[in-house]
């Protein structure tokens, strides 16, 4: 038995039979011909045909991933399409072909240059190199004839041999690879794959994020030592400890089997008796059943944007009513928190004719649109929600408003709810007013938490946007990815300011968190210590966070939070939490 160290990506463990995946074997380029012998026009045509082929495959991959994993995870393939159509890349490839370079060599040369540029950067930016590799390899397969399918095939998966192969892995496979691309990972069957281990890669890569969403145990960045593991060996992947154990003893194997991914159905509390609600974030109706299966205490974030995208007109009142009642019936004894329409910024909806702004993240988005340009959509949505609140399971409905920055926004939103309630009453329509809350996504909301809590039933912190606005770092800009950090002392103090302000105000409001930070079991003690009543996350990590909550001692957690809040640098925070740079 020997142990290899890496970076834990999905906090689960699995044991099975090693199987190496080496997708580059079919991408060997032929020798370069004499430039004078190259038919430039034909090569340009081949390049355009390959781009069309790959564009179609990317869109199919996006749709499959959205259905199997979630719309947020599927958005990576839209980013891939932007690489495919990047004018600087396209122009350089076409120029190289024009000088007598075959299309495949021109693609390899230009994308390899871009990959090297990304790998020379730091932090999350370096991990975007895998996205470029994904697009490059798709283009090369199309150009080299390595596709199993191709344009016009009846099987969407057949156009990509990696997808076809990886989707058919035998049960109990521990998949080993130098690295995995997002499309590789999205193709995996979580019932067959017991774990993943890679030579390269980081915890925040898109492939790692998809693996977490699929609940596949994963350890990345193991290094060249992983190459010593042979096909057929028994391997244990511990995604929490960040280790790969080769030929584990029976005791280790039994521990994995006993731990398993079983859901904890009942609600949990800390070791000293403080209840903490552990809910799931959901981006569509397809995600409701998996959340329930993993033991989520309801839905802490139901993103209604999924109802508005991929269509040519807004959903009707009845469509929205049916979607919300479906969520309520999936969690009849739990709370379901529905976020009103949150578009703008990085969430465009073409038919809504959103304003074209230089910096949309600081422009008209979220509640600002609902109270102004799209007040009609807001009213329709509120009608559906208040009707849903009057159904048999409607007692659990809660509604929260996104991107609140001013007290008057909350007052106007509450007034809108009351006006809709009056309209429904005058029409004789059954309705009820649910719990009302606001998202804390900006420093303004954190500073106003006491005033907001006095007017609302709850607050829910969206750490992804809060980190973006506190650190002045666009969450979609890889060049500043290292600044987008929920463990930065400034972000931690904004979290503390929110929970402490509500407590000091003596308000009855509860405070939750629905950002990615909530789903990291390594941070559960800290968040409990900061005073959060509810944590909502991707359904895959619900069981792990529940198990962690049970182990938390309240006094220790509060002491840990106090120590973290006293830190002045991220490095100090990591030391306090007992985390290293790679694991955080």
Coordinates of C-alpha atoms in Angstrom, one line a residue:
X1 CA 0.0 0.0 0.0
X2 CA 1.4 3.4 -1.0
X3 CA -0.1 6.9 -0.8
X4 CA 0.2 9.7 -3.4
X5 CA -0.7 13.3 -2.5
X6 CA -2.7 15.6 -4.6
X7 CA -5.5 18.2 -4.2
X8 CA -8.9 17.0 -3.0
X9 CA -11.5 18.2 -5.5
X10 CA -14.7 16.4 -4.6
X11 CA -14.9 15.6 -0.9
X12 CA -15.9 12.0 -1.3
X13 CA -14.0 8.6 -1.3
X14 CA -14.2 5.8 -3.8
X15 CA -12.3 2.6 -4.4
X16 CA -12.1 0.6 -7.7
X17 CA -10.0 -0.5 -10.6
X18 CA -7.5 1.9 -12.3
X19 CA -8.1 2.6 -15.9
X20 CA -5.9 5.1 -17.8
X21 CA -7.4 7.5 -20.2
X22 CA -5.0 8.8 -22.9
X23 CA -7.0 10.9 -25.4
X24 CA -4.0 12.3 -27.1
X25 CA -3.1 9.0 -28.7
X26 CA -5.4 9.7 -31.7
X27 CA -4.2 13.2 -32.2
X28 CA -0.7 12.7 -33.7
X29 CA 0.0 15.2 -36.4
X30 CA 1.5 14.0 -39.7
X31 CA 4.8 15.4 -40.9
X32 CA 4.5 19.0 -42.2
X33 CA 4.5 19.0 -46.0
X34 CA 6.2 21.5 -48.2
X35 CA 4.2 24.8 -48.0
X36 CA 4.2 25.0 -51.8
X37 CA 2.3 21.7 -52.0
X38 CA -0.6 22.8 -49.7
X39 CA -3.9 23.6 -51.3
X40 CA -4.6 26.7 -49.3
X41 CA -8.3 27.1 -50.4
X42 CA -9.0 23.4 -49.5
X43 CA -7.4 23.8 -46.1
X44 CA -9.3 26.9 -45.3
X45 CA -12.5 25.1 -46.3
X46 CA -11.5 22.2 -44.0
X47 CA -10.9 24.6 -41.1
X48 CA -14.3 26.2 -41.6
X49 CA -16.0 22.9 -41.8
X50 CA -14.2 21.7 -38.6
X51 CA -15.3 24.9 -36.8
X52 CA -18.9 24.3 -37.8
X53 CA -18.6 20.7 -36.6
X54 CA -17.1 21.6 -33.3
X55 CA -19.6 24.5 -32.7
X56 CA -22.5 22.0 -33.2
X57 CA -20.8 19.5 -30.8
X58 CA -20.2 22.2 -28.2
X59 CA -23.9 23.2 -28.2
X60 CA -24.9 19.6 -27.9
X61 CA -22.4 19.1 -25.0
X62 CA -23.9 22.2 -23.4
X63 CA -27.4 20.9 -23.7
X64 CA -26.5 17.4 -22.4
X65 CA -24.6 18.9 -19.5
X66 CA -27.4 21.2 -18.6
X67 CA -29.8 18.3 -18.4
X68 CA -27.4 15.9 -16.5
X69 CA -25.5 18.3 -14.3
X70 CA -27.0 21.9 -14.4
X71 CA -27.2 25.0 -16.4
X72 CA -24.4 26.8 -14.5
X73 CA -21.9 24.0 -15.1
X74 CA -23.1 23.8 -18.8
X75 CA -22.2 27.5 -19.3
X76 CA -18.5 26.5 -19.7
X77 CA -19.3 25.3 -23.2
X78 CA -20.5 28.7 -24.2
X79 CA -17.1 30.0 -23.1
X80 CA -15.5 27.3 -25.3
X81 CA -17.5 28.5 -28.2
X82 CA -16.1 32.0 -27.6
X83 CA -12.6 30.5 -27.9
X84 CA -13.6 28.8 -31.1
X85 CA -14.7 32.1 -32.6
X86 CA -12.0 34.3 -31.0
X87 CA -11.1 36.7 -33.8
X88 CA -7.4 36.8 -32.9
X89 CA -7.2 33.0 -32.9
X90 CA -9.2 32.6 -36.1
X91 CA -7.2 35.3 -37.9
X92 CA -3.9 33.8 -36.9
X93 CA -4.9 30.3 -38.0
X94 CA -6.2 31.5 -41.3
X95 CA -3.0 33.5 -41.8
X96 CA -0.9 30.4 -41.2
X97 CA -2.9 28.4 -43.6
X98 CA -2.5 31.2 -46.1
X99 CA 1.2 30.8 -45.8
X100 CA 1.1 27.0 -46.6
X101 CA 0.5 25.5 -43.2
X102 CA -2.0 22.6 -43.1
X103 CA -5.1 23.4 -41.1
X104 CA -4.4 20.8 -38.4
X105 CA -0.9 22.1 -37.8
X106 CA -2.1 25.8 -37.9
X107 CA -4.7 25.0 -35.2
X108 CA -2.2 23.1 -33.1
X109 CA 0.4 25.8 -33.3
X110 CA -2.0 28.7 -32.4
X111 CA -3.8 26.9 -29.6
X112 CA -0.6 25.5 -28.1
X113 CA 0.7 29.1 -28.0
X114 CA -2.5 30.2 -26.2
X115 CA -2.3 27.2 -23.8
X116 CA 1.2 28.1 -22.9
X117 CA 0.2 31.7 -22.2
X118 CA -2.5 30.6 -19.8
X119 CA -0.2 28.1 -18.1
X120 CA 2.3 30.9 -17.5
X121 CA -0.3 32.7 -15.4
X122 CA -1.1 32.2 -11.7
X123 CA -4.1 30.7 -9.8
X124 CA -7.4 30.0 -11.6
X125 CA -6.2 31.7 -14.8
X126 CA -3.8 28.8 -15.4
X127 CA -6.6 26.3 -15.0
X128 CA -8.4 27.9 -18.0
X129 CA -5.8 26.3 -20.2
X130 CA -7.8 23.0 -20.0
X131 CA -10.7 24.8 -21.7
X132 CA -8.4 25.8 -24.6
X133 CA -7.2 22.2 -24.8
X134 CA -10.8 21.0 -25.0
X135 CA -11.5 23.2 -28.1
X136 CA -8.1 22.5 -29.7
X137 CA -8.6 18.7 -29.4
X138 CA -12.1 18.9 -30.8
X139 CA -10.8 20.8 -33.8
X140 CA -7.9 18.4 -34.3
X141 CA -10.2 15.4 -34.2
X142 CA -12.4 16.9 -36.8
X143 CA -9.4 17.8 -39.0
X144 CA -7.6 14.5 -38.6
X145 CA -10.6 12.3 -39.1
X146 CA -10.4 11.0 -35.5
X147 CA -14.2 11.5 -35.0
X148 CA -16.3 8.3 -34.6
X149 CA -19.2 10.2 -36.0
X150 CA -19.3 13.6 -37.7
X151 CA -21.8 16.0 -39.1
X152 CA -25.1 14.5 -39.6
X153 CA -24.7 11.6 -37.2
X154 CA -27.8 10.4 -35.5
X155 CA -26.0 10.1 -32.2
X156 CA -24.9 13.5 -30.7
X157 CA -22.3 11.7 -28.5
X158 CA -20.8 9.9 -31.5
X159 CA -19.2 13.1 -32.8
X160 CA -16.8 13.0 -30.0
X161 CA -14.9 9.8 -29.3
X162 CA -13.9 10.9 -25.8
X163 CA -17.5 11.2 -24.9
X164 CA -18.4 7.8 -26.4
X165 CA -15.6 6.0 -24.6
X166 CA -15.9 7.7 -21.3
X167 CA -19.7 7.2 -21.1
X168 CA -19.2 3.4 -21.4
X169 CA -16.7 2.8 -18.6
X170 CA -17.3 -0.4 -16.5
X171 CA -18.6 -0.1 -13.0
X172 CA -16.1 0.5 -10.3
X173 CA -13.6 2.4 -12.6
X174 CA -11.1 4.7 -11.0
X175 CA -10.3 6.9 -14.0
X176 CA -6.6 8.1 -14.3
X177 CA -5.5 10.7 -16.7
X178 CA -2.9 13.4 -17.3
X179 CA -5.8 15.8 -17.2
X180 CA -9.5 15.9 -18.0
X181 CA -11.3 18.5 -20.0
X182 CA -14.8 19.7 -19.1
X183 CA -16.3 17.7 -21.9
X184 CA -14.5 14.6 -20.8
X185 CA -15.8 15.0 -17.3
X186 CA -19.4 15.8 -18.3
X187 CA -19.5 12.5 -20.2
X188 CA -18.8 10.3 -17.2
X189 CA -21.5 8.1 -15.6
X190 CA -21.3 8.8 -11.9
X191 CA -22.8 5.3 -11.2
X192 CA -19.9 3.7 -13.0
X193 CA -16.9 5.9 -12.1
X194 CA -15.8 5.3 -8.5
X195 CA -13.2 8.1 -8.6
X196 CA -10.9 10.3 -10.7
X197 CA -7.2 11.1 -10.2
X198 CA -5.2 13.3 -12.6
X199 CA -1.6 14.3 -13.0
X200 CA -2.4 17.9 -13.6
X201 CA -5.3 20.2 -12.8
X202 CA -6.7 22.3 -10.0
X203 CA -9.6 22.4 -7.7
X204 CA -11.3 25.4 -9.4
X205 CA -10.9 24.1 -13.0
X206 CA -14.2 23.6 -14.9
X207 CA -13.5 19.9 -15.1
X208 CA -13.2 19.7 -11.3
X209 CA -16.4 21.7 -10.8
X210 CA -18.3 19.3 -13.0
X211 CA -16.9 16.3 -11.2
X212 CA -18.1 17.8 -7.9
X213 CA -21.6 18.4 -9.4
X214 CA -21.6 14.7 -10.5
X215 CA -20.6 13.6 -7.0
X216 CA -17.6 11.7 -8.3
X217 CA -14.7 11.5 -5.8
X218 CA -11.7 13.3 -7.3
X219 CA -8.1 14.2 -6.6
X220 CA -6.3 16.4 -9.0
X221 CA -2.7 17.6 -9.4
X222 CA -1.1 14.4 -8.1
X223 CA 1.9 14.9 -10.3
X224 CA 4.1 12.6 -12.3
X225 CA 4.1 9.9 -9.6
X226 CA 0.5 9.0 -10.6
X227 CA 2.0 7.6 -13.8
X228 CA 3.5 4.7 -11.7
X229 CA -0.1 3.4 -11.2
X230 CA -0.8 0.6 -13.7
X231 CA -4.1 -0.3 -15.4
X232 CA -5.9 -2.9 -13.3
X233 CA -4.5 -2.0 -9.9
X234 CA -6.9 -1.4 -7.0
X235 CA -6.9 2.3 -6.1
X236 CA -8.7 4.4 -3.4
X237 CA -9.4 8.0 -4.2
X238 CA -9.9 10.2 -1.1
X239 CA -11.2 13.5 -2.3
X240 CA -11.4 15.0 1.2
X241 CA -7.9 14.2 2.3
X242 CA -6.5 14.7 -1.2
X243 CA -4.8 11.3 -1.5
X244 CA -4.7 8.4 -3.9
X245 CA -4.0 5.1 -2.2
X246 CA -2.6 2.3 -4.4
X247 CA -3.5 -1.3 -3.3
X248 CA -5.3 -0.1 -0.1
X249 CA -5.7 -2.7 2.7
X250 CA -9.1 -4.2 3.5
X251 CA -9.6 -1.8 6.5
X252 CA -9.3 1.2 4.2
X253 CA -11.6 -0.3 1.6
X254 CA -14.2 -1.2 4.2
X255 CA -14.1 2.4 5.6
X256 CA -15.0 3.7 2.2
X257 CA -17.8 1.2 1.8
X258 CA -19.2 2.1 5.2
X259 CA -18.9 5.8 4.7
X260 CA -20.5 5.8 1.3
X261 CA -22.4 8.8 -0.1
X262 CA -25.6 8.0 1.8
X263 CA -27.8 10.9 2.4
X264 CA -28.7 12.1 5.9
X265 CA -32.4 12.5 5.8
X266 CA -33.0 14.1 9.1
X267 CA -32.1 17.7 10.0
X268 CA -28.8 18.1 11.8
X269 CA -27.4 20.2 14.7
X270 CA -24.0 20.9 16.1
X271 CA -22.5 18.7 18.8
X272 CA -23.8 21.2 21.4
X273 CA -27.3 21.3 20.0
X274 CA -27.5 24.3 17.6
X275 CA -29.6 23.4 14.5
X276 CA -28.2 24.4 11.1
X277 CA -30.3 24.0 8.0
X278 CA -28.5 22.4 5.1
X279 CA -30.3 23.1 1.8
X280 CA -29.6 22.8 -1.9
X281 CA -29.2 25.3 -4.7
X282 CA -31.3 24.4 -7.7
X283 CA -31.2 25.8 -11.3
X284 CA -34.2 23.9 -12.7
X285 CA -36.9 21.3 -12.1
X286 CA -34.6 18.4 -13.1
X287 CA -32.4 19.2 -10.1
X288 CA -35.2 18.8 -7.5
X289 CA -35.2 15.0 -7.2
X290 CA -31.4 14.7 -6.9
X291 CA -31.5 17.4 -4.1
X292 CA -34.1 15.5 -2.3
X293 CA -32.3 12.2 -2.7
X294 CA -29.2 13.7 -1.1
X295 CA -31.1 14.7 2.0
X296 CA -31.3 18.5 1.4
X297 CA -33.4 20.4 4.0
X298 CA -35.3 22.1 1.3
X299 CA -34.1 24.6 -1.4
X300 CA -32.0 27.5 -0.3
X301 CA -31.8 29.0 -3.8
X302 CA -34.3 28.3 -6.6
X303 CA -33.0 30.2 -9.6
X304 CA -36.0 31.2 -11.7
X305 CA -33.8 32.3 -14.6
X306 CA -34.0 28.8 -16.1
X307 CA -37.6 29.6 -16.9
X308 CA -36.6 32.6 -19.0
X309 CA -33.7 31.3 -21.1
X310 CA -33.7 29.3 -24.3
X311 CA -37.0 30.6 -25.4
X312 CA -38.3 33.6 -27.4
X313 CA -40.8 35.1 -24.9
X314 CA -41.1 35.2 -21.1
X315 CA -42.9 32.4 -19.3
X316 CA -46.5 32.9 -18.4
X317 CA -47.9 33.3 -14.9
X318 CA -49.2 29.7 -15.0
X319 CA -45.8 28.3 -16.2
X320 CA -44.1 29.9 -13.3
X321 CA -46.8 28.8 -10.9
X322 CA -46.4 25.2 -12.0
X323 CA -42.5 25.3 -11.7
X324 CA -42.7 26.7 -8.1
X325 CA -45.4 24.3 -7.0
X326 CA -43.3 21.4 -8.4
X327 CA -40.5 22.5 -6.1
X328 CA -42.8 22.9 -3.1
X329 CA -44.2 19.4 -3.7
X330 CA -40.7 18.0 -3.9
X331 CA -40.0 19.4 -0.4
X332 CA -43.5 19.4 1.3
X333 CA -42.1 19.7 4.8
X334 CA -39.2 22.1 4.1
X335 CA -38.5 25.6 3.1
X336 CA -38.1 26.5 -0.6
X337 CA -36.5 29.9 -1.2
X338 CA -37.2 31.3 -4.7
X339 CA -35.1 34.1 -6.0
X340 CA -37.0 36.5 -8.2
X341 CA -35.7 37.0 -11.7
X342 CA -32.0 37.9 -11.6
X343 CA -30.8 38.8 -15.1
X344 CA -28.3 41.3 -16.4
X345 CA -24.6 41.3 -15.8
X346 CA -23.5 37.8 -16.9
X347 CA -27.1 36.6 -17.5
X348 CA -28.4 38.1 -20.7
X349 CA -31.8 37.2 -22.0
X350 CA -32.0 38.4 -25.6
X351 CA -35.8 39.0 -25.9
X352 CA -35.8 41.2 -22.8
X353 CA -33.7 43.9 -24.6
X354 CA -31.5 44.5 -21.6
X355 CA -29.4 47.7 -21.7
X356 CA -26.1 47.6 -23.4
X357 CA -23.7 48.8 -20.7
X358 CA -19.9 49.2 -20.5
X359 CA -19.9 47.5 -17.1
X360 CA -23.1 45.4 -16.7
X361 CA -22.1 44.1 -13.3
X362 CA -22.4 47.6 -12.0
X363 CA -25.5 48.4 -14.0
X364 CA -29.1 47.5 -14.4
X365 CA -29.5 44.0 -13.1
X366 CA -31.5 42.0 -10.5
X367 CA -34.0 44.0 -8.4
X368 CA -33.1 47.2 -10.3
X369 CA -34.7 45.8 -13.4
X370 CA -37.6 44.3 -11.6
X371 CA -38.5 47.6 -10.0
X372 CA -38.1 49.7 -13.2
X373 CA -37.8 48.5 -16.8
X374 CA -39.3 45.0 -16.1
X375 CA -41.9 45.8 -13.5
X376 CA -44.5 44.0 -15.6
X377 CA -42.4 40.7 -15.5
X378 CA -41.9 41.2 -11.7
X379 CA -45.7 41.6 -11.2
X380 CA -46.4 38.4 -13.2
X381 CA -43.8 36.5 -11.2
X382 CA -45.1 37.8 -7.9
X383 CA -48.6 36.7 -8.9
X384 CA -47.4 33.2 -9.6
X385 CA -45.5 33.1 -6.3
X386 CA -48.3 34.3 -4.1
X387 CA -50.7 31.8 -5.7
X388 CA -48.1 29.0 -5.0
X389 CA -47.9 30.1 -1.4
X390 CA -51.6 29.3 -1.0
X391 CA -51.3 25.7 -2.1
X392 CA -51.1 22.7 0.2
X393 CA -47.3 22.8 0.5
X394 CA -47.1 26.6 0.1
X395 CA -46.4 27.2 3.8
X396 CA -42.7 26.5 3.0
X397 CA -42.3 29.1 0.3
X398 CA -39.9 32.0 0.8
X399 CA -39.1 34.7 -1.8
X400 CA -35.9 36.7 -2.0
X401 CA -34.9 39.8 -4.0
X402 CA -31.5 39.8 -5.7
X403 CA -28.9 42.6 -5.7
X404 CA -30.4 44.8 -3.0
X405 CA -28.3 47.8 -2.2
X406 CA -30.8 50.3 -0.7
X407 CA -33.5 50.2 1.9
X408 CA -36.0 51.8 -0.4
X409 CA -35.5 48.9 -2.9
X410 CA -36.7 46.5 -0.2
X411 CA -39.6 48.8 0.7
X412 CA -40.7 49.1 -2.9
X413 CA -40.4 45.4 -3.4
X414 CA -42.5 44.7 -0.3
X415 CA -45.1 47.3 -1.5
X416 CA -45.2 45.4 -4.9
X417 CA -46.0 42.2 -3.1
X418 CA -48.8 43.8 -1.1
X419 CA -50.2 45.4 -4.3
X420 CA -50.2 42.0 -6.0
X421 CA -51.9 40.5 -2.9
X422 CA -54.6 43.1 -3.1
X423 CA -55.1 42.5 -6.8
X424 CA -55.5 38.7 -6.3
X425 CA -57.9 39.3 -3.4
X426 CA -60.1 41.6 -5.6
X427 CA -60.1 38.9 -8.3
X428 CA -61.1 36.2 -5.8
X429 CA -57.8 34.2 -6.4
X430 CA -56.4 32.1 -3.6
X431 CA -53.1 33.5 -2.5
X432 CA -50.8 34.0 0.5
X433 CA -47.8 36.2 1.3
X434 CA -44.7 34.1 1.8
X435 CA -41.6 34.8 3.8
X436 CA -39.7 37.7 2.2
X437 CA -36.0 38.1 2.1
X438 CA -33.1 39.7 0.3
X439 CA -29.7 38.6 -1.0
X440 CA -26.6 40.1 0.5
X441 CA -24.3 40.3 -2.5
X442 CA -22.8 43.8 -2.1
X443 CA -21.0 45.7 0.6
X444 CA -24.0 48.1 0.7
X445 CA -26.3 45.2 1.7
X446 CA -23.8 44.0 4.3
X447 CA -23.6 47.5 5.8
X448 CA -27.4 47.8 5.8
X449 CA -28.0 44.3 7.1
X450 CA -29.6 45.5 10.3
X451 CA -32.0 47.8 8.5
X452 CA -32.9 45.2 5.9
X453 CA -33.5 42.5 8.6
X454 CA -36.0 44.8 10.4
X455 CA -38.1 44.9 7.2
X456 CA -37.7 41.3 6.1
X457 CA -37.9 37.7 7.3
X458 CA -34.5 36.6 6.2
X459 CA -31.2 37.5 4.5
X460 CA -29.2 35.1 2.3
X461 CA -25.6 35.9 1.4
X462 CA -24.4 35.2 -2.1
X463 CA -20.7 34.8 -1.6
X464 CA -19.8 34.6 -5.3
X465 CA -21.1 38.1 -6.0
X466 CA -20.2 39.4 -2.6
X467 CA -16.5 38.5 -3.1
X468 CA -16.7 40.1 -6.6
X469 CA -18.0 43.4 -5.3
X470 CA -15.9 43.5 -2.1
X471 CA -12.7 42.8 -4.0
X472 CA -13.6 44.8 -7.1
X473 CA -12.8 41.6 -9.1
X474 CA -15.1 40.6 -12.0
X475 CA -15.9 36.9 -11.2
X476 CA -15.9 36.2 -15.0
X477 CA -12.5 37.8 -15.6
X478 CA -9.7 35.1 -15.3
X479 CA -7.1 37.8 -15.1
X480 CA -8.3 38.8 -11.6
X481 CA -9.4 35.3 -10.5
X482 CA -7.0 35.3 -7.6
X483 CA -8.7 38.4 -6.2
X484 CA -12.1 36.7 -6.3
X485 CA -11.6 35.0 -3.0
X486 CA -14.2 34.3 -0.3
X487 CA -11.4 33.7 2.3
X488 CA -9.9 37.2 1.9
X489 CA -10.2 39.0 5.3
X490 CA -12.3 41.7 3.8
X491 CA -14.9 39.2 2.6
X492 CA -14.9 37.4 5.9
X493 CA -15.5 40.7 7.7
X494 CA -18.4 41.5 5.4
X495 CA -19.9 38.1 6.3
X496 CA -19.4 38.8 10.0
X497 CA -20.9 42.3 9.6
X498 CA -24.0 40.8 8.1
X499 CA -24.7 38.1 10.8
X500 CA -23.6 40.4 13.7
X501 CA -25.7 43.3 12.5
X502 CA -28.9 41.1 12.4
X503 CA -28.2 39.7 15.8
X504 CA -27.4 43.1 17.3
X505 CA -30.5 44.6 15.8
X506 CA -32.6 42.0 17.7
X507 CA -34.4 41.2 14.5
X508 CA -36.3 37.9 14.1
X509 CA -34.7 37.4 10.7
X510 CA -32.6 34.3 10.0
X511 CA -29.4 34.5 7.9
X512 CA -28.3 32.0 5.3
X513 CA -25.7 31.6 2.7
X514 CA -26.2 30.3 -0.8
X515 CA -22.8 30.9 -2.4
X516 CA -20.3 28.2 -3.4
X517 CA -18.5 28.8 -0.1
X518 CA -21.4 27.2 1.8
X519 CA -20.8 23.8 0.1
X520 CA -17.2 23.4 1.3
X521 CA -17.1 21.1 4.3
X522 CA -13.6 22.5 5.2
X523 CA -15.3 25.8 5.9
X524 CA -18.4 24.6 7.8
X525 CA -16.9 25.2 11.2
X526 CA -16.0 28.8 10.2
X527 CA -19.5 29.5 8.8
X528 CA -21.2 28.1 11.9
X529 CA -18.9 30.2 14.1
X530 CA -19.8 33.3 12.1
X531 CA -23.5 32.7 13.0
X532 CA -25.1 31.4 9.8
X533 CA -28.5 29.6 10.4
X534 CA -28.7 28.0 7.0
X535 CA -26.2 26.9 4.4
X536 CA -27.3 26.1 0.8
X537 CA -25.1 24.5 -1.8
X538 CA -24.9 22.2 -4.8
X539 CA -26.8 19.0 -3.8
X540 CA -23.7 16.9 -4.2
X541 CA -22.1 18.3 -1.0
X542 CA -25.2 18.3 1.2
X543 CA -24.4 14.9 2.9
X544 CA -20.8 15.9 3.6
X545 CA -21.7 19.3 5.1
X546 CA -24.4 17.7 7.2
X547 CA -21.9 15.2 8.6
X548 CA -19.5 18.1 9.3
X549 CA -22.2 20.1 11.1
X550 CA -22.7 17.2 13.5
X551 CA -19.0 17.4 14.5
X552 CA -18.9 21.1 15.1
X553 CA -18.6 22.4 18.7
X554 CA -20.2 25.8 19.0
X555 CA -17.6 27.4 21.3
X556 CA -14.7 26.1 19.2
X557 CA -16.4 27.3 16.0
X558 CA -16.9 30.8 17.4
X559 CA -13.3 30.9 18.6
X560 CA -12.1 29.8 15.1
X561 CA -14.2 32.5 13.5
X562 CA -12.8 35.1 15.8
X563 CA -9.2 34.1 15.0
X564 CA -10.0 34.2 11.2
X565 CA -11.5 37.7 11.5
X566 CA -8.4 38.9 13.2
X567 CA -6.3 37.9 10.2
X568 CA -5.0 40.5 7.8
X569 CA -4.0 38.2 4.9
X570 CA -5.4 35.2 3.1
X571 CA -2.3 33.2 4.1
X572 CA -3.1 33.9 7.7
X573 CA -6.7 32.8 7.3
X574 CA -5.6 29.5 5.7
X575 CA -3.2 28.9 8.6
X576 CA -6.0 29.5 11.1
X577 CA -8.3 27.1 9.2
X578 CA -5.6 24.5 8.8
X579 CA -5.7 24.6 5.0
X580 CA -3.0 24.9 2.4
X581 CA -3.1 27.0 -0.7
X582 CA -4.1 24.1 -3.0
X583 CA -6.9 22.8 -0.8
X584 CA -8.7 26.0 -0.2

